[in-house]
Coordinates of C-alpha atoms in Angstrom, one line a residue:
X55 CA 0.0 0.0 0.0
X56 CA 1.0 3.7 -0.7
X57 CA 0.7 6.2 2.1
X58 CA 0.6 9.7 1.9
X59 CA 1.0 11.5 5.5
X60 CA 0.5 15.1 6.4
X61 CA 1.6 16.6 9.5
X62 CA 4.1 13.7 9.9
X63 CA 6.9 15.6 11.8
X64 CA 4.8 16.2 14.8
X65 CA 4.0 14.8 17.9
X66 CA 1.6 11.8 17.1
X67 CA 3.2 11.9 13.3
X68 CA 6.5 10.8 14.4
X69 CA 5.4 8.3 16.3
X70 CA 3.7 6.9 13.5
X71 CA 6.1 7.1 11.2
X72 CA 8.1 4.5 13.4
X73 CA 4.6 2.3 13.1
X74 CA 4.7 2.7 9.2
X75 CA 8.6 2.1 8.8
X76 CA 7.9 -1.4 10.6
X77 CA 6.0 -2.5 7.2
X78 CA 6.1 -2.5 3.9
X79 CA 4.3 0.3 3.0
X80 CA 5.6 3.0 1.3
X81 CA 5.6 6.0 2.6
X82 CA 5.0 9.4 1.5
X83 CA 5.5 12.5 3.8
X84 CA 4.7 16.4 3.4
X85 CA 6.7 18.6 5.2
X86 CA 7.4 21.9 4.8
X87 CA 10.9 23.5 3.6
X88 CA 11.3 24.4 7.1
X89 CA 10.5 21.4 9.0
X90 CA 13.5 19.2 10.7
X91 CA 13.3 15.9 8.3
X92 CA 16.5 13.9 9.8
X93 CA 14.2 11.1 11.5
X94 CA 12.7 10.7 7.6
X95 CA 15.6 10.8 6.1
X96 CA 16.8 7.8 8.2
X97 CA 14.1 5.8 7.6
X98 CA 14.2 6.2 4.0
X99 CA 10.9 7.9 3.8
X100 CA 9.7 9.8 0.6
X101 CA 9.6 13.9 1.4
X102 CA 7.1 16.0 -0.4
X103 CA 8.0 19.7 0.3
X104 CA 5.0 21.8 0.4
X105 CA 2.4 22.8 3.1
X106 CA -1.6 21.7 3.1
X107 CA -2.5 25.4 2.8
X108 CA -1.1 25.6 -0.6
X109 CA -3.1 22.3 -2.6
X110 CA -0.8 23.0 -5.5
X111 CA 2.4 21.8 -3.8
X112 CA 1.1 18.5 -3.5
X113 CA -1.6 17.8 -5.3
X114 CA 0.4 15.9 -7.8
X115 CA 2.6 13.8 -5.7
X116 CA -0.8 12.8 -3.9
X117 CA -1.8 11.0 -7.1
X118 CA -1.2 7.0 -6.7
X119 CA -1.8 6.5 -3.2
X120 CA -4.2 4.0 -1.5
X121 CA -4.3 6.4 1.6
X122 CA -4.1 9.1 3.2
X123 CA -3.1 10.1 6.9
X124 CA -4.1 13.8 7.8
X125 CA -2.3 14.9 10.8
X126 CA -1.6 18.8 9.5
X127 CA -2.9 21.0 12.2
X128 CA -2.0 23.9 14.3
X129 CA -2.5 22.2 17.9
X130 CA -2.1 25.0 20.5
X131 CA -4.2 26.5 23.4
X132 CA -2.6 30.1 22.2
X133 CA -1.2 31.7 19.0
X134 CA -0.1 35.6 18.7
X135 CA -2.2 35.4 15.1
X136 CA -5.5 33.3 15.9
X137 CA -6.4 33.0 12.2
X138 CA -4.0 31.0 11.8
X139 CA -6.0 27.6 13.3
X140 CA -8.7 28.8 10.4
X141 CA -6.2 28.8 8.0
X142 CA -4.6 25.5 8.9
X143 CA -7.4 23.6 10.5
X144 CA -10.2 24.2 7.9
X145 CA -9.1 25.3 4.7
X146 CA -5.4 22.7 5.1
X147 CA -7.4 20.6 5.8
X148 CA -10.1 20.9 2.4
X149 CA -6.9 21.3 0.6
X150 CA -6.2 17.5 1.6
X151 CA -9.5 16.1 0.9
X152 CA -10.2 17.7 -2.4
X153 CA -6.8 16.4 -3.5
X154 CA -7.7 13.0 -1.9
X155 CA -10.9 13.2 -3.5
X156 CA -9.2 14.3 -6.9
X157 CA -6.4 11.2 -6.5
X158 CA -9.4 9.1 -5.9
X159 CA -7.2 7.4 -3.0
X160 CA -9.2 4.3 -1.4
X161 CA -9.1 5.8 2.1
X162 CA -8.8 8.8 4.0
X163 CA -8.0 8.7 8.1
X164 CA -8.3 12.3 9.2
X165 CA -7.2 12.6 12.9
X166 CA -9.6 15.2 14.4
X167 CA -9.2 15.4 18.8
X168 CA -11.9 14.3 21.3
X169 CA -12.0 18.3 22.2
X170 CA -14.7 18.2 19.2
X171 CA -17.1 16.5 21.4
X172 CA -17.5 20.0 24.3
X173 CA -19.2 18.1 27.2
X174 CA -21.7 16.0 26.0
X175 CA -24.8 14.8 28.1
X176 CA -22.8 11.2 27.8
X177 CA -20.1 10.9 30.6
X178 CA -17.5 9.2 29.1
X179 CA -18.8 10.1 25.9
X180 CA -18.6 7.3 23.0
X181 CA -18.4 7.6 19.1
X182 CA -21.9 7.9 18.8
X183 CA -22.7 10.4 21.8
X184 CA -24.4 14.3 20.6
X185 CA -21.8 16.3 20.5
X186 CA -21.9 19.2 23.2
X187 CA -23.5 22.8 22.5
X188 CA -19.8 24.7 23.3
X189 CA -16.1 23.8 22.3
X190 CA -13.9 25.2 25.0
X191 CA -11.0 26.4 22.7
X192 CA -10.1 27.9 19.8
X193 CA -8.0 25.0 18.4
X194 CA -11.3 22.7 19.2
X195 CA -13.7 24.7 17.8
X196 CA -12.0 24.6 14.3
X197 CA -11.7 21.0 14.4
X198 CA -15.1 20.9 15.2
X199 CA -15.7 23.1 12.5
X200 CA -13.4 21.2 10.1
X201 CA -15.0 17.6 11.0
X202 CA -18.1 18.8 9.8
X203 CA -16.8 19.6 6.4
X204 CA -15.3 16.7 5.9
X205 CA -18.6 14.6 7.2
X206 CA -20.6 16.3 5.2
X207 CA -17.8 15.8 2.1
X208 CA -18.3 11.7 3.3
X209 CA -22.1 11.7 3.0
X210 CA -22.6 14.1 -0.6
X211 CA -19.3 13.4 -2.5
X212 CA -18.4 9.7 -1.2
X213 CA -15.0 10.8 0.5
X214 CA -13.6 7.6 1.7
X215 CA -13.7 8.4 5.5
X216 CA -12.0 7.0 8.6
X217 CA -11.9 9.7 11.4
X218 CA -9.7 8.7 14.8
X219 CA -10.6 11.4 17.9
X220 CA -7.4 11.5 20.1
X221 CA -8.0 12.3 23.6
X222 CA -4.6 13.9 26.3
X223 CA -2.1 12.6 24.6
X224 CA 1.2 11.3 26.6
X225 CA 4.4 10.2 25.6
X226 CA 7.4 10.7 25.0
X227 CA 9.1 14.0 23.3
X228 CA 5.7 15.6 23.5
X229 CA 6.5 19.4 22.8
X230 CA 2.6 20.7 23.5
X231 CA 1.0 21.6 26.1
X232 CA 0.7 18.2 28.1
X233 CA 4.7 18.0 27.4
X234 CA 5.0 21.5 28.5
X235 CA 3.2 21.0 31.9
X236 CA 5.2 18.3 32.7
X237 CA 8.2 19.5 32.2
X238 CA 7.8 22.8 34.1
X239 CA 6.4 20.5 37.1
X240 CA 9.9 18.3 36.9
X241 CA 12.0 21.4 36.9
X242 CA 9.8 23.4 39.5
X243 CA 8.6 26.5 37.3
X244 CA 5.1 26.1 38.4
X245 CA 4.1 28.4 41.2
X246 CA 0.7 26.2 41.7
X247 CA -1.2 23.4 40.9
X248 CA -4.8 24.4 39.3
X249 CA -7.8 22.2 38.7
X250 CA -6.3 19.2 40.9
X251 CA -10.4 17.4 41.1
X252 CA -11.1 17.6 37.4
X253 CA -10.9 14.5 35.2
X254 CA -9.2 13.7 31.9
X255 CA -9.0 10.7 29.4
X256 CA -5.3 10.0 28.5
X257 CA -3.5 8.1 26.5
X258 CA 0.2 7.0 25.0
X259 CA 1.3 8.5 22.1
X260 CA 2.0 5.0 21.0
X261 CA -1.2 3.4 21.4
X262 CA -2.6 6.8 19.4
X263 CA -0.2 5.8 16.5
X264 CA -1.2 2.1 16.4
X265 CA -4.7 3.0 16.1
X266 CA -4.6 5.1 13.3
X267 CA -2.4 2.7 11.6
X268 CA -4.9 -0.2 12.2
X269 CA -8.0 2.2 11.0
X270 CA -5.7 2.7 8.0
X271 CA -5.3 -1.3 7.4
X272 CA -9.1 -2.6 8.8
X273 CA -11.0 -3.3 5.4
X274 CA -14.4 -2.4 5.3
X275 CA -14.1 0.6 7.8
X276 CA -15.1 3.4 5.6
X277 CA -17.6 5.7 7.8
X278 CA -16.0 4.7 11.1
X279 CA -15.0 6.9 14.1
X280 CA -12.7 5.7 16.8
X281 CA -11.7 7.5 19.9
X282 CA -8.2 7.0 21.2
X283 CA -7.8 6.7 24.9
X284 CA -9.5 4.7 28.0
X285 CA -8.0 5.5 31.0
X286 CA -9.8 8.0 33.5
X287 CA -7.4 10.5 35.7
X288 CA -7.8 13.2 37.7
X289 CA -5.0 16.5 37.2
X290 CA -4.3 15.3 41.0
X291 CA -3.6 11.8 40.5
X292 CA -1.6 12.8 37.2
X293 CA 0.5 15.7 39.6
X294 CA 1.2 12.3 41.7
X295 CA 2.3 9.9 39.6
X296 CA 5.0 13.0 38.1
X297 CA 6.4 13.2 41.9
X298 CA 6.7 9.9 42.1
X299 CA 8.5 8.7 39.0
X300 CA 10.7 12.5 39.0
X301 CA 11.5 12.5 42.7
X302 CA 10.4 16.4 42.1
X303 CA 8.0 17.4 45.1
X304 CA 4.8 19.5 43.6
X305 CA 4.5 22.9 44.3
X306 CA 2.5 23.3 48.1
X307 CA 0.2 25.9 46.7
X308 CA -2.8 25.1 45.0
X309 CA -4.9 27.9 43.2
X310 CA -8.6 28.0 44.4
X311 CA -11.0 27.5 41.4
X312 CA -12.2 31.0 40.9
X313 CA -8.8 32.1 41.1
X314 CA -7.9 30.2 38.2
X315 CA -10.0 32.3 35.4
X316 CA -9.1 35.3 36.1
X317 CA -5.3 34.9 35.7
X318 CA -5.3 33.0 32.5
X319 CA -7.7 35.9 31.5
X320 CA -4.9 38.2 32.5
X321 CA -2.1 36.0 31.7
X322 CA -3.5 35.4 28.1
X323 CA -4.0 39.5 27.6
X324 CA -0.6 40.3 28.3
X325 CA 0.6 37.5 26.1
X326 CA -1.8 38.7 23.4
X327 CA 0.0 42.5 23.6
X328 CA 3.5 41.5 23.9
X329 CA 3.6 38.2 21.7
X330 CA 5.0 35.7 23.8
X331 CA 3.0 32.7 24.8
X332 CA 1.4 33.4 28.4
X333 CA 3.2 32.5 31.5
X334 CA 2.9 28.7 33.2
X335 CA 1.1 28.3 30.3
X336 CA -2.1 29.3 31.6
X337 CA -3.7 30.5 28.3
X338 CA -7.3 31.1 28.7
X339 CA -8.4 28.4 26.5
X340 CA -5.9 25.7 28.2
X341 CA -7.5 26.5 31.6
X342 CA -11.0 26.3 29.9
X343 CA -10.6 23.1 28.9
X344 CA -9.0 21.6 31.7
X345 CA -12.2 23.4 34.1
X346 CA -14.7 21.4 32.0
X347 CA -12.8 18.2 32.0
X348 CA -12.7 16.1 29.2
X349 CA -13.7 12.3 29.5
X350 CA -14.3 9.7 26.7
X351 CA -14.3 6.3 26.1
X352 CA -11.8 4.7 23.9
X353 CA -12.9 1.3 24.4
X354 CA -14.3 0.6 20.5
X355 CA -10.4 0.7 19.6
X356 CA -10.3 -2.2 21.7
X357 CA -13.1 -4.2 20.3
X358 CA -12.4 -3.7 16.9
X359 CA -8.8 -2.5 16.1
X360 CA -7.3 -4.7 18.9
X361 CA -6.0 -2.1 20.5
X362 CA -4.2 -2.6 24.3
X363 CA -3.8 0.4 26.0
X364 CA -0.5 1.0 27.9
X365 CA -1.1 2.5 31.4
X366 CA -0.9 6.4 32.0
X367 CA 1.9 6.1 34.5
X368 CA 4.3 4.1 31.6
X369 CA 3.4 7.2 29.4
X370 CA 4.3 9.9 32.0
X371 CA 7.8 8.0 33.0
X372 CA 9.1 7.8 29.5
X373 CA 7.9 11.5 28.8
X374 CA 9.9 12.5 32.0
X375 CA 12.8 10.3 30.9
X376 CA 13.1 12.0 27.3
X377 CA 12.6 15.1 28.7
X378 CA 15.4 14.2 31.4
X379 CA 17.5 13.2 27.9

């Protein structure tokens, strides 16, 4: 089979590039002129220079492929030019299907985020839960936004859909937010802990990887969803099972809830004037989004890809390891 893979020097892309370079696929990447390609380079991988918001750079070298794997997005909780999740997340992402749809590839596996989902009356939330009235962030809404096109592309055009709906993802050589709040807890540049009560669905980076490589392979898929994570943690037990692997004790003081808010709003305002990314990283949408939790269940990957999931504590000691590296 002939992949083509967007987004594929990133976080969950990496990773499964490692899963792809295990087969006998062969493997086609875009990445922009400015992106660090060693990793592809070493695995022998096929580099397409050009960037989803500009079809024309690879709209030819699309053509051929059985499938494509859309990572491409701007994942963030803060950006000193907002439009640029619009530009990225919803038309990059159109770019990639009308040049899917053009290729007439056999299968499409667009990796959207659980975020898309708000808080839904189902709690955890499956595939087939209503999604919730409100998305809590910026980089959620216009994956919301973006799933809709590309649902609605499935049902009127016959775009050859698989979607997989990551929830926190852990691992390790996360450089996002998760990564980031880890490593300021192991070297002590957090001030407080916020939110310790509310509860999160997380998940390995690996087991992410494996189950969009398996919804790539599964015959006879075309139309499915699959969320990506099982386990249930609260940010308390998380802060815990940091100390405990690090050695690093956790900061003494922790924020009261209507605390919180109001210095990510002022945090974020002051980022927003001087251009620098807001301090502890409490951006207002982060600190949204970890106030209204965020809880699904992954367990359909199980079922039907095979999936195991590794245990949250294995993904936070080789994140603290790398970052340790």
């Amino acid at each position: 089979m002939k992949v083509f893979v967007t987004g594929a020097t990133g976080f969950i892309g990496g990773h499964l590039l490692r899963r792809l370079a295990q087969t006998d696929h062969q493997i086609s990447c875009l990445v922009r002129s400015t992106s660090n390609t060693a990793s592809l380079e070493r695995q022998n991988i096929t580099r397409v220079i050009g960037d989803v918001t500009d079809r024309e750079s690879f709209q030819v070298a699309l053509r051929g492929h059985d499938c494509v794997i859309n990572l491409a997005n701007v994942y963030s909780f803060w950006e000193p030019d907002p439009s640029v999740y619009r530009k990225v997340n919803i038309a990059g992402t159109l770019n990639v299907m009308e040049a899917a749809l053009e290729a007439r590839v056999s299968k499409i596996v667009h990796v959207s985020t659980g975020g898309i989902y708000g808080r839904p009356k189902d709690v955890p939330f499956t595939e087939d839960s209503e999604v919730g009235p409100k998305r809590f962030s910026e980089y959620f809404e216009t994956k919301f936004l973006s799933d809709e096109m590309v649902w609605k592309m499935y049902r009127e055009r016959g775009l050859p859909l698989v979607m997989v709906y990551p929830m926190a993802v852990l691992g390790p050589g996360d450089p996002k937010a998760t990564g980031e709040y880890i490593l300021r807890l192991i070297q002590r540049r957090l001030p407080a802990r916020v939110f310790e009560n509310k509860v999160f669905t997380f998940v390995h980076v690996r087991d992410v990887a494996e189950i969009i490589y398996r919804a790539a392979t599964k015959e006879n898929n075309i139309g499915e969803k699959y969320i990506a994570g099982l386990f249930q943690h609260s940010f308390g037990d998380i802060n815990r099972m940091i100390s405990e692997i690090s050695g690093v004790p956790l900061p003494r003081l922790v924020m009261p809830d209507f605390l919180v808010m109001p210095n990510a709003w002022s945090l974020t305002m002051i980022a927003d004037i001087i251009k620098r990314p807001p301090l502890w990283g409490m951006a207002i949408d982060q600190m949204r989004v970890m106030k209204c939790e965020f809880r699904g269940d992954g367990s359909k990957a199980e079922r039907e890809l095979g999936i195991e999931y590794t245990p949250v504590r294995d993904a936070l000691a080789e994140a603290i390891a790398s970052y340790r590296q």
